[in-house]
Short mmCIF file of C-alpha atoms in Angstrom, two decimals:
data_model
loop_
_atom_site.label_atom_id
_atom_site.label_comp_id
_atom_site.label_asym_id
_atom_site.label_seq_id
_atom_site.Cartn_x
_atom_site.Cartn_y
_atom_site.Cartn_z
CA MET A 252 103.07 125.38 146.34
CA PRO A 253 106.86 125.45 145.00
CA ASN A 254 105.93 123.84 141.71
CA ALA A 255 103.37 126.34 140.64
CA PRO A 256 105.53 128.62 138.72
CA ALA A 257 106.88 125.65 136.84
CA ALA A 258 103.42 124.49 135.84
CA ALA A 259 102.56 127.91 134.91
CA HIS A 260 105.62 128.19 132.59
CA ALA A 261 104.85 124.72 130.94
CA LEU A 262 101.16 125.83 130.25
CA ALA A 263 102.52 128.94 128.76
CA ILE A 264 104.70 127.05 126.60
CA LEU A 265 101.97 124.96 125.31
CA THR A 266 99.78 127.80 124.78
CA CYS A 267 102.46 129.51 122.79
CA LEU A 268 102.94 126.51 120.46
CA ALA A 269 99.23 126.35 119.97
CA ARG A 270 99.11 130.03 118.84
CA HIS A 271 101.47 129.36 115.96
CA ALA A 272 100.71 127.35 112.92
CA GLU A 273 104.43 126.21 112.53
CA PRO A 274 106.84 124.60 115.04
CA MET A 275 109.08 127.15 116.96
CA PRO A 276 112.78 127.26 117.98
CA ALA A 277 113.30 127.08 121.66
CA ALA A 278 115.02 130.74 121.58
CA ALA A 279 111.90 132.16 119.95
CA ILE A 280 109.56 130.55 122.58
CA ALA A 281 111.87 131.88 125.39
CA ARG A 282 111.84 135.40 123.70
CA GLU A 283 107.99 135.52 123.14
CA LEU A 284 107.31 134.30 126.86
CA GLY A 285 110.18 136.50 128.45
CA LEU A 286 111.54 133.22 130.17
CA PRO A 287 115.32 132.37 130.53
CA ARG A 288 116.35 130.11 127.67
CA SER A 289 117.74 127.40 130.16
CA SER A 290 114.34 127.11 131.75
CA VAL A 291 112.58 126.70 128.47
CA TYR A 292 114.98 123.91 127.41
CA HIS A 293 114.33 122.14 130.60
CA LEU A 294 110.42 122.38 130.38
CA LEU A 295 110.64 121.36 126.69
CA ALA A 296 112.42 118.41 127.90
CA VAL A 297 109.76 117.43 130.46
CA LEU A 298 106.95 118.08 128.11
CA ARG A 299 108.74 116.07 125.24
CA ALA A 300 109.33 113.02 127.60
CA ASP A 301 105.43 113.09 128.26
CA GLY A 302 104.47 113.43 124.68
CA PHE A 303 102.97 116.93 124.91
CA VAL A 304 105.82 118.43 122.76
CA THR A 305 107.61 116.95 119.80
CA HIS A 306 111.03 117.86 118.62
CA LEU A 307 111.85 118.38 114.88
CA GLY A 308 115.58 117.71 115.06
CA GLU A 309 116.54 118.79 111.42
CA GLU A 310 114.72 121.94 111.68
CA ARG A 311 115.63 122.39 115.63
CA ARG A 312 112.17 123.50 116.32
CA TYR A 313 109.32 122.22 118.57
CA GLY A 314 105.66 121.49 118.03
CA LEU A 315 102.79 120.13 119.90
CA GLY A 316 102.94 116.24 120.62
CA VAL A 317 100.38 113.60 120.29
CA ALA A 318 99.48 113.81 123.92
CA ALA A 319 98.53 117.31 123.28
CA PHE A 320 96.16 116.27 120.65
CA GLU A 321 94.72 113.57 122.80
CA LEU A 322 94.19 116.18 125.41
CA GLY A 323 92.34 118.41 122.84
CA SER A 324 90.23 115.39 121.61
CA ALA A 325 89.20 114.65 125.06
CA TYR A 326 87.57 118.18 125.41
CA GLY A 327 85.92 117.42 122.03
CA ARG A 328 84.49 114.08 123.20
CA GLN A 329 82.83 115.66 126.43
CA ALA A 330 79.34 116.46 126.61
CA PRO A 331 78.88 119.87 125.21
CA LEU A 332 79.97 118.79 121.62
CA GLN A 333 78.06 115.74 121.86
CA ARG A 334 74.66 117.62 122.86
CA MET A 335 75.22 120.18 120.14
CA ALA A 336 75.80 117.34 117.38
CA ARG A 337 73.08 114.96 118.26
CA THR A 338 70.21 117.11 116.56
CA SER A 339 72.35 117.86 113.68
CA LEU A 340 73.09 114.27 113.04
CA ALA A 341 69.76 113.19 113.26
CA ARG A 342 68.66 115.67 110.63
CA LEU A 343 71.53 114.41 108.44
CA VAL A 344 70.29 110.82 108.88
CA ASP A 345 66.89 111.88 108.01
CA GLU A 346 67.98 113.73 104.95
CA THR A 347 70.38 111.24 103.38
CA THR A 348 68.46 107.97 104.86
CA HIS A 349 71.91 106.47 105.89
CA ASN A 350 74.00 105.91 109.03
CA ALA A 351 75.77 109.07 110.14
CA HIS A 352 78.68 109.36 112.87
CA LEU A 353 80.65 111.90 114.95
CA ALA A 354 84.19 111.07 115.58
CA VAL A 355 87.10 112.75 117.30
CA LEU A 356 91.03 112.15 117.00
CA HIS A 357 92.51 110.24 119.64
CA GLY A 358 96.20 110.31 118.82
CA ARG A 359 96.50 108.96 115.35
CA ASP A 360 93.17 106.99 115.75
CA VAL A 361 89.67 108.13 115.52
CA LEU A 362 87.15 107.53 118.31
CA TYR A 363 83.57 107.32 117.66
CA VAL A 364 81.45 109.25 119.98
CA ILE A 365 77.89 109.34 118.36
CA GLU A 366 76.38 106.53 115.75
CA ASP A 367 72.87 107.78 114.40
CA ARG A 368 71.57 104.70 112.57
CA ALA A 369 69.04 105.09 110.04
CA ALA A 370 65.80 102.97 109.86
CA GLY A 371 66.39 99.65 108.34
CA ARG A 372 70.16 100.01 107.99
CA PRO A 373 72.53 97.54 109.42
CA PRO A 374 74.92 98.28 112.45
CA LEU A 375 78.38 98.98 111.57
CA VAL A 376 81.83 98.53 113.04
CA THR A 377 82.00 102.27 113.77
CA ASP A 378 79.77 102.16 116.90
CA VAL A 379 80.20 104.46 119.98
CA GLY A 380 83.61 103.77 121.79
CA VAL A 381 85.11 101.83 118.78
CA ARG A 382 88.62 103.13 117.67
CA LEU A 383 90.13 102.76 114.39
CA PRO A 384 93.33 103.86 112.72
CA GLY A 385 92.77 107.42 111.49
CA GLN A 386 94.15 107.25 108.00
CA LEU A 387 91.84 104.49 107.03
CA THR A 388 88.53 106.27 107.83
CA ALA A 389 86.93 109.14 106.07
CA SER A 390 86.61 110.83 109.31
CA GLY A 391 90.21 110.60 110.32
CA LEU A 392 91.39 111.77 106.71
CA ALA A 393 88.86 114.67 107.20
CA MET A 394 90.60 115.85 110.24
CA LEU A 395 94.10 114.99 109.54
CA ALA A 396 93.62 117.36 106.35
CA ALA A 397 92.75 120.18 108.65
CA LEU A 398 95.94 119.87 110.81
CA PRO A 399 99.42 121.60 109.78
CA ALA A 400 101.89 119.18 108.01
CA SER A 401 104.12 119.36 110.92
CA GLN A 402 101.66 117.97 113.44
CA VAL A 403 100.67 115.14 110.77
CA ARG A 404 104.22 114.08 110.54
CA ALA A 405 104.60 114.20 114.51
CA LEU A 406 101.45 111.69 114.46
CA PHE A 407 102.81 109.53 111.60
CA PRO A 408 106.67 109.52 112.11
CA SER A 409 107.45 106.19 110.49
CA ARG A 410 105.92 103.41 108.38
CA ASP A 411 105.29 101.66 111.67
CA ALA A 412 102.55 104.16 112.56
CA PHE A 413 100.46 103.01 109.60
CA VAL A 414 98.17 100.27 110.28
CA ARG A 415 96.31 98.33 107.64
CA ARG A 416 92.87 96.76 107.79
CA HIS A 417 91.48 94.08 105.27
CA ASP A 418 94.96 94.25 103.53
CA THR A 419 94.01 97.85 102.18
CA GLY A 420 94.82 101.54 103.23
CA ILE A 421 97.53 103.92 103.32
CA THR A 422 100.98 102.43 104.27
CA SER A 423 103.51 105.56 103.76
CA ALA A 424 103.86 109.40 104.66
CA ARG A 425 103.89 110.02 100.75
CA GLU A 426 100.55 108.22 100.21
CA LEU A 427 99.16 110.05 103.28
CA ARG A 428 100.13 113.61 101.93
CA SER A 429 98.84 112.58 98.53
CA ALA A 430 95.48 111.67 100.11
CA LEU A 431 95.22 114.79 102.41
CA ALA A 432 95.99 117.14 99.39
CA GLU A 433 93.05 115.26 97.56
CA VAL A 434 90.77 115.88 100.64
CA ARG A 435 91.77 119.68 100.41
CA ARG A 436 91.16 119.87 96.76
CA ARG A 437 87.89 117.83 96.81
CA GLY A 438 86.53 119.66 100.07
CA TYR A 439 85.56 116.55 101.97
CA ALA A 440 86.98 113.18 102.45
CA THR A 441 86.06 109.57 101.26
CA GLU A 442 86.90 105.95 102.04
CA GLU A 443 85.68 102.61 100.31
CA GLY A 444 86.17 99.30 101.64
CA THR A 445 89.20 100.38 104.12
CA VAL A 446 86.72 100.12 107.33
CA THR A 447 84.30 97.54 106.21
CA PRO A 448 84.07 95.70 102.81
CA GLY A 449 81.19 96.73 100.71
CA PHE A 450 80.62 100.05 102.59
CA ALA A 451 81.86 103.63 101.83
CA SER A 452 82.00 106.85 103.81
CA VAL A 453 82.24 110.54 103.03
CA ALA A 454 83.19 112.92 105.88
CA ASP A 455 84.05 116.66 106.80
CA ALA A 456 85.94 117.94 109.70
CA VAL A 457 84.14 120.13 112.31
CA ARG A 458 86.53 123.05 113.48
CA ASP A 459 86.54 125.17 116.54
CA HIS A 460 87.13 128.94 116.63
CA ASN A 461 90.77 128.61 116.28
CA GLY A 462 90.16 126.41 112.99
CA HIS A 463 91.39 123.17 114.80
CA PRO A 464 89.70 119.94 113.78
CA VAL A 465 87.70 118.83 116.95
CA ALA A 466 85.46 116.16 115.17
CA ALA A 467 84.44 114.95 111.94
CA VAL A 468 80.94 114.00 110.54
CA ALA A 469 80.53 111.14 108.29
CA VAL A 470 77.86 109.21 106.35
CA THR A 471 78.32 105.66 105.75
CA PHE A 472 76.51 103.96 102.79
CA PRO A 473 76.63 100.35 100.65
CA SER A 474 79.20 101.16 98.06
CA ALA A 475 77.22 98.97 95.41
CA ARG A 476 73.90 100.78 95.89
CA VAL A 477 74.95 104.40 95.55
CA ASP A 478 75.99 105.95 92.19
CA GLU A 479 78.32 109.06 91.93
CA PRO A 480 75.73 111.56 91.85
CA GLU A 481 74.02 110.32 94.99
CA ARG A 482 77.59 110.13 96.61
CA GLU A 483 78.04 113.86 95.96
CA ARG A 484 74.78 114.71 97.43
CA LEU A 485 75.62 112.78 100.67
CA ALA A 486 78.92 114.52 100.58
CA ALA A 487 77.18 117.70 100.34
CA ALA A 488 74.93 116.91 103.22
CA ALA A 489 77.83 115.95 105.64
CA VAL A 490 79.74 119.18 104.65
CA ARG A 491 76.76 121.29 105.47
CA THR A 492 76.25 119.48 108.71
CA ALA A 493 79.94 119.85 109.72
CA ALA A 494 80.12 123.69 108.83
CA GLU A 495 76.92 124.10 110.80
CA LEU A 496 78.68 122.53 113.78
CA SER A 497 81.76 124.62 113.04
CA SER A 498 79.84 127.63 112.99
CA ARG A 499 78.24 127.12 116.27
CA LEU A 500 81.87 126.78 117.68
CA GLY A 501 82.80 130.02 116.46
CA PHE A 502 84.74 128.89 113.20
CA ARG A 503 84.65 131.22 110.24
CA PRO A 504 85.57 129.90 106.87
CA ALA A 505 88.31 132.53 106.10
CA GLN A 506 90.49 131.04 109.03
CA ALA A 507 90.95 127.84 106.76
CA ALA A 508 93.62 129.35 104.58
CA ARG A 509 95.78 130.25 107.50
CA THR A 510 95.31 127.09 109.60
CA ILE A 511 96.50 124.42 107.35
CA PRO A 512 100.33 125.29 106.09
CA VAL A 513 101.18 122.64 103.54
#
């Protein structure tokens, strides 16, 4: 199997990048892995062409690319996470009496993998299998806020990456940075009317043992019928559910401070 060493080295590079909170120079990658610098540059070019690595030209550094996020999200979408989350979401719906969702990042979009509908509540666009632009959703904002800034920049490199819905939503990197800073300050994400007019959502990220956001828990409710104190109660319930799932995945809250460089 002549390609096995190259495959092993490519995986080692991806693993190396995943261990570090910030993008790395090629020379540092080569030094850490004990590989020839020429080989590392060649493998980085291949990984970059397939979207697994992104090159930050001004900084002369390399970070994980969109394809790496999609691969990680695919694991989060598989049965173990869904089985783990179903009971927790059912309890969340019982507690809040509103619809609850579990979503994962898929590139810059969110993909909804569980919808638990409360009795008497209407169906929503956020059904299982639906994809929506991440920056328009509370779930997406919650997960993006838990990513390093360099990874968010890789996902949203230009204005063309920002899709609007109902003529509302974030349309620039500056607006997105401001929104994500507010999510971190508040402790959870919100959206109102950007997914469905007349409805709002609150959400928090589910993190794995490395502090990486693998999913988000959200509660959606009619905007006009829920006052601010009730919204805070719903948000607290979503945060507790996300924290419960994160704990079961091995995440410890003390990790958060070192997993979100801003």
